[in-house]
C-alpha atoms as one frame of an Amber mdcrd trajectory, in Angstrom:
protein
  56.092  88.671 109.814  57.690  88.111 106.402  60.719  85.910 105.847  62.718
  88.932 104.682  61.914  90.784 107.933  62.829  87.733 110.030  66.142  87.569
 108.178  66.693  91.255 108.855  66.134  90.717 112.584  68.639  87.885 112.421
  71.195  90.151 110.753  70.871  92.658 113.598  71.098  89.945 116.244  74.220
  88.635 114.597  75.807  92.105 114.486  74.851  92.807 118.115  76.026  89.367
 119.210  79.663  90.145 118.486  81.787  90.694 121.592  83.257  93.728 119.849
  80.483  95.249 117.739  81.465  96.399 114.262  80.090  99.941 114.199  80.341
 100.256 110.414  78.213  97.138 109.927  75.690  98.323 112.515  75.428 101.746
 110.872  74.833 100.195 107.454  72.120  97.912 108.811  70.448 100.657 110.853
  70.328 103.137 107.976  67.437 101.233 106.393  65.466 101.060 109.644  65.879
  99.156 112.902  63.409  96.467 114.111  61.704  97.202 117.421  61.324  93.493
 118.185  63.448  92.006 120.975  64.639  95.457 122.019  66.900  95.754 118.972
  66.144  99.424 118.247  66.580 100.418 121.888  69.991  98.753 122.004  71.122
 100.116 118.625  70.227 103.694 119.588  72.292 103.392 122.773  75.291 102.387
 120.667  74.697 104.837 117.796  74.297 107.746 120.241  77.734 106.931 121.691
  76.382 105.825 125.045  77.227 102.119 125.089  80.807 101.208 124.108  81.225
  98.774 121.203  83.062  96.360 123.527  80.241  94.380 125.181  82.502  93.091
 127.957  82.492  96.663 129.357  78.703  97.073 129.403  77.920  95.727 132.863
  80.423  97.896 134.732  79.767 100.924 132.488  75.985 100.816 132.946  76.278
 100.390 136.709  78.564 103.414 136.904  76.338 105.614 134.709  73.161 104.686
 136.547  74.850 105.348 139.898  75.929 108.748 138.589  72.357 109.536 137.577
  71.052 108.487 141.003  73.567 110.888 142.529  72.245 113.679 140.288  68.741
 112.987 141.625  69.996 113.171 145.207  71.951 116.379 144.699  69.537 118.282
 142.481  66.085 117.145 143.552  66.131 115.358 146.903  68.673 117.426 148.871
  67.300 120.831 147.690  63.828 119.482 148.479  64.900 118.612 152.014  66.578
 122.015 152.400  63.402 123.754 151.208  61.322 121.752 153.661  63.668 122.838
 156.457  64.109 126.480 155.430  62.318 128.898 157.664  61.375 126.347 160.320
  62.678 128.719 162.949  62.663 132.495 163.064  66.444 132.495 163.431  66.832
 130.663 160.115  64.746 133.221 158.286  66.195 136.415 159.730  69.871 135.574
 160.143  70.771 132.995 157.513  68.530 133.216 154.476  65.084 134.402 153.460
  62.972 134.542 150.285  63.825 138.215 149.575  67.578 137.802 149.997  69.174
 139.527 146.946  72.427 137.583 147.294  72.944 135.462 144.136  74.295 132.672
 146.365  71.076 132.578 148.355  69.431 129.151 148.402  66.079 130.856 147.882
  67.377 132.731 144.823  68.490 129.442 143.235  65.214 127.823 144.220  63.087
 130.509 142.535  65.201 130.471 139.353  64.901 126.691 139.192  61.144 127.009
 139.593  60.876 129.227 136.496  62.601 126.525 134.463  60.611 123.741 136.109
  57.269 125.387 135.326  58.137 125.704 131.639  59.312 122.078 131.481  56.168
 120.948 133.294  53.888 122.794 130.915  55.631 121.308 127.873  55.967 117.688
 129.009  52.339 117.399 130.117  51.260 117.918 126.511  53.926 115.712 124.949
  52.329 113.710 122.117  48.750 114.444 123.245  47.333 112.037 120.654  49.033
 109.128 122.437  48.030 107.815 125.842  51.549 106.524 126.594  52.969 109.598
 128.329  49.915 109.929 130.591  50.099 106.306 131.704  51.952 105.211 134.852
  55.406 103.776 134.390  55.942 100.190 135.498  59.174 101.288 137.128  58.605
 104.482 139.137  61.823 105.887 140.560  62.070 104.389 144.047  64.682 106.937
 145.085  62.248 109.761 144.341  59.154 108.034 145.768  60.824 106.608 148.907
  58.493 107.569 151.802  61.576 107.826 154.050  62.629 110.926 152.091  60.588
 113.769 153.551  61.270 116.429 150.954  59.558 118.674 148.423  59.240 116.668
 145.201  59.131 118.263 141.737  55.442 117.400 141.659  54.818 119.326 144.882
  57.001 122.218 143.753  54.939 122.615 140.595  51.638 122.403 142.473  52.684
 124.971 145.069  54.364 127.342 142.657  51.452 127.203 140.228  49.084 128.170
 143.023  51.267 130.825 144.635  53.169 132.508 141.828  52.962 133.756 138.295
  53.664 131.383 135.460  56.746 132.326 133.469  57.249 130.994 129.950  60.437
 131.452 127.946  60.258 130.443 124.330  63.087 129.784 121.868  63.275 133.476
 120.899  63.932 134.429 124.501  60.526 136.086 124.891  59.223 135.862 128.432
  55.465 135.655 128.963  54.073 136.126 132.435  50.498 135.086 133.123  48.501
 136.154 136.144  48.179 133.904 139.219  44.460 133.650 138.495  45.094 132.045
 135.135  47.691 129.735 136.644  44.999 128.108 138.745  43.436 126.763 135.560
  46.719 125.837 133.922  45.698 122.199 133.454  41.879 122.157 133.324  41.661
 118.730 131.693  41.458 115.638 133.888  43.682 114.004 131.312  46.660 115.886
 132.758  46.050 115.285 136.435  48.930 113.714 138.326  48.698 110.129 139.489
  48.316 109.174 143.164  51.338 109.041 145.469  53.496 105.985 144.900  53.143
 106.039 141.102  54.211 108.429 138.382  53.344 108.986 134.743  55.883 108.703
 131.952  55.706 112.481 131.402  56.901 112.992 134.987  59.986 110.915 134.216
  60.660 113.059 131.132  60.207 116.169 133.281  62.844 114.918 135.721  65.312
 114.174 132.906  64.926 117.687 131.495  65.174 119.341 134.914  68.426 117.502
 135.698  69.765 118.434 132.245  68.893 122.098 132.836  70.619 122.089 136.238
  73.782 120.517 134.806  73.853 122.848 131.788  73.077 126.333 133.145  74.421
 127.987 129.994  71.528 126.588 127.985  69.220 125.315 130.796  65.885 124.398
 129.203  64.502 125.763 125.966  61.097 124.893 124.601  61.435 122.062 122.098
  63.920 119.961 124.045  60.930 117.962 125.283  60.230 116.973 121.664  63.736
 115.527 121.356  63.835 113.618 124.630  60.297 112.215 124.123  60.988 109.707
 121.296  64.214 108.506 122.945  62.471 107.860 126.255  59.506 106.199 124.493
  61.856 103.828 122.648  63.722 102.855 125.822  60.626 102.643 128.052  58.874
 100.269 125.631  61.822  97.880 125.423  60.415  94.342 125.855  63.243  93.485
 128.261  62.544  94.572 131.844  66.303  94.590 132.431  66.603  97.582 130.062
  63.170  99.116 130.607  63.763  99.482 134.344  66.634 101.888 133.646  65.002
 103.821 130.801  65.241 107.110 132.703  69.000 107.097 133.314  69.799 105.683
 129.863  67.574 108.302 128.187  69.260 111.086 130.131  72.741 110.146 128.912
  71.655 109.503 125.302  69.765 112.817 125.241  72.817 114.593 126.680  75.036
 113.073 123.986  72.618 114.075 121.232  72.300 117.595 122.630  76.094 117.938
 122.728  75.918 117.761 118.915  72.730 119.806 118.569  72.796 122.305 121.445
  74.042 125.264 119.367  70.634 125.289 117.658  69.068 126.158 121.028  71.454
 128.986 121.991  70.078 132.270 120.656  73.380 134.141 120.986  74.933 131.697
 118.482  72.139 131.987 115.896  74.184 134.029 113.412  77.514 132.297 114.019
  78.969 129.599 111.766  77.675 126.882 114.100  74.290 128.535 114.688  70.865
 127.649 113.369  70.748 130.508 110.790  73.744 129.050 108.938  72.114 125.595
 108.918  68.815 126.950 107.628  70.608 128.760 104.817  72.493 125.515 104.035
  69.152 123.879 103.154  68.538 126.596 100.540  72.134 126.398  99.243  71.686
 122.657  98.796  68.314 123.188  97.095  69.847 125.774  94.743  72.371 123.154
  93.652  69.876 120.264  93.331  66.833 122.118  91.983  67.611 125.714  90.915
  64.099 126.261  89.485  62.404 125.475  92.793  64.962 127.513  94.721  64.306
 130.526  92.486  60.536 130.187  92.969  60.858 130.222  96.767  63.239 133.198
  96.583  60.859 135.123  94.298  57.990 134.495  96.716  60.215 135.678  99.564
  59.686 132.387 101.428  62.675 132.458 103.733  64.120 129.194 105.110  63.558
 130.310 108.711  59.799 130.277 108.105  59.781 126.477 108.188  63.261 124.907
 108.436  63.813 126.337 111.915  61.360 123.821 113.361  62.454 121.029 111.040
  66.112 121.342 112.062  65.941 122.182 115.773  63.374 119.480 116.549  64.812
 116.866 114.153  61.463 116.706 112.302  59.705 115.437 115.421  56.786 117.849
 114.863  56.271 117.050 111.194  55.350 113.361 111.449  53.636 110.860 113.740
  55.840 109.325 116.437  56.401 105.937 114.687  57.537 107.823 111.567  59.768
 110.155 113.602  61.408 107.094 115.160  61.951 105.592 111.709  63.604 108.817
 110.484  65.801 108.867 113.573  66.971 105.290 112.866  68.557 106.669 109.714
  69.760 109.953 111.233  71.443 108.244 114.183  73.111 105.693 111.921  74.770
 108.347 109.743  78.230 109.442 110.883  77.393 113.016 109.937  73.796 112.878
 111.146  73.101 116.590 111.057  74.364 116.951 107.500  72.036 114.112 106.526
  69.203 116.015 108.225  69.867 118.881 105.770  69.562 116.368 102.913  66.252
 115.114 104.328  64.926 118.688 104.463  66.050 119.293 100.889  64.404 116.024
  99.797  61.150 117.102 101.475  61.129 120.273  99.345  61.953 118.515  96.071
  59.241 115.893  96.636  56.556 118.599  96.661  58.175 120.755  93.950  55.170
 120.566  91.583  52.838 121.877  94.287  55.320 124.594  95.266  55.958 125.703
  91.660  52.222 126.099  91.031  51.281 127.591  94.397  51.164 131.178  95.608
  52.827 132.430  98.805  49.936 131.524 101.111  49.405 128.056  99.629  53.118
 127.278  99.774  53.518 128.475 103.344  50.623 126.231 104.347  52.273 123.278
 102.586  55.620 123.863 104.282  54.190 124.352 107.746  51.928 121.322 107.462
  53.975 118.973 105.312  51.677 116.840 103.114  53.717 113.642 102.559  53.460
 111.070 105.342  55.467 108.274 103.694  58.863 108.749 105.349  60.379 105.884
 103.322  59.949 107.984 100.160  61.591 110.976 101.839  64.561 108.985 103.154
  65.066 107.291  99.775  65.168 110.707  98.088  67.602 112.032 100.718  69.882
 109.038 100.152  69.744 109.659  96.408  70.770 113.316  96.969  73.607 112.150
  99.227  74.944 109.778  96.577  74.854 112.537  93.953  76.818 115.001  96.093
């Protein structure tokens, strides 16, 4: 570790050691990257994502309250419905007089249960393949949720719900465009053929199962948006950062802390996931067009070339913007980009600058390429040095 890096760590520790943290100072430090050592990044993200207050004297009571709230969510949305499901239909009277699986009433417990299962199956399918090149999400967590795994709770867990529904029903997938794909029950049996994705024995759970729970709770609390494919790519890096914190005091509560940070981030980003808002001023179409407007101002020649080739921004910026570039780079590089994004007051405007910088940095290739070559470049971005990209984005920001 170089002397300069050690000094940088010291600067962060000094800033985080203040009883009342100076947010401006922390933002300036974080913009150039946050050290992972000593849990500094994990702590900074919690502050930058407006989860932890800047007044450290409030942390203990605040964290206790938030984690208690999350435990209550687990009880109300996973454990209690699981107990109710286990009890439903135990007697003939329950089935015929109170409720039954074919009850058309929207208030029926079964109706809610089946709708939840559609969402759960899509979440399950997505989180099982989260960062497949990394073993982390398949490994067991050191801190499985005791509330969920408590043998005293005789209820249908999310794990059991997925297993039973996969075997008994069709698999329903809803992608970002609202297209619903239904596969046959026969195919569902081989949904996860690889041993790599098998669940762990009772009493332990993999990191992807924790992410699944976070997304399911989010979907239940936000029925207007529920779950849309791609949210797993946003929650993944946040959870990874918190669950690899060297301090067990923080790592033990990675699930609850991730949930609230993800919720805060989604409150700023959720319009990108709501199809009905696509063409509104706050929708994703407007943001995609903003990348081209910015490019037209910064590099009119390149903008004209892309226009002439009819390469529309939605062909590639849709993924860049909705997933915060999490699919374009390796996880360590995504985390480094997010250090800068989270530290900027107007983080989503800076994301537009990053996208514009990515285009300008490959301008020579794009100016000499045909439609097919350029589309391949944009959908499989060639530059892996994120420092170069962020430096260029900062330069564009300063020249605004």
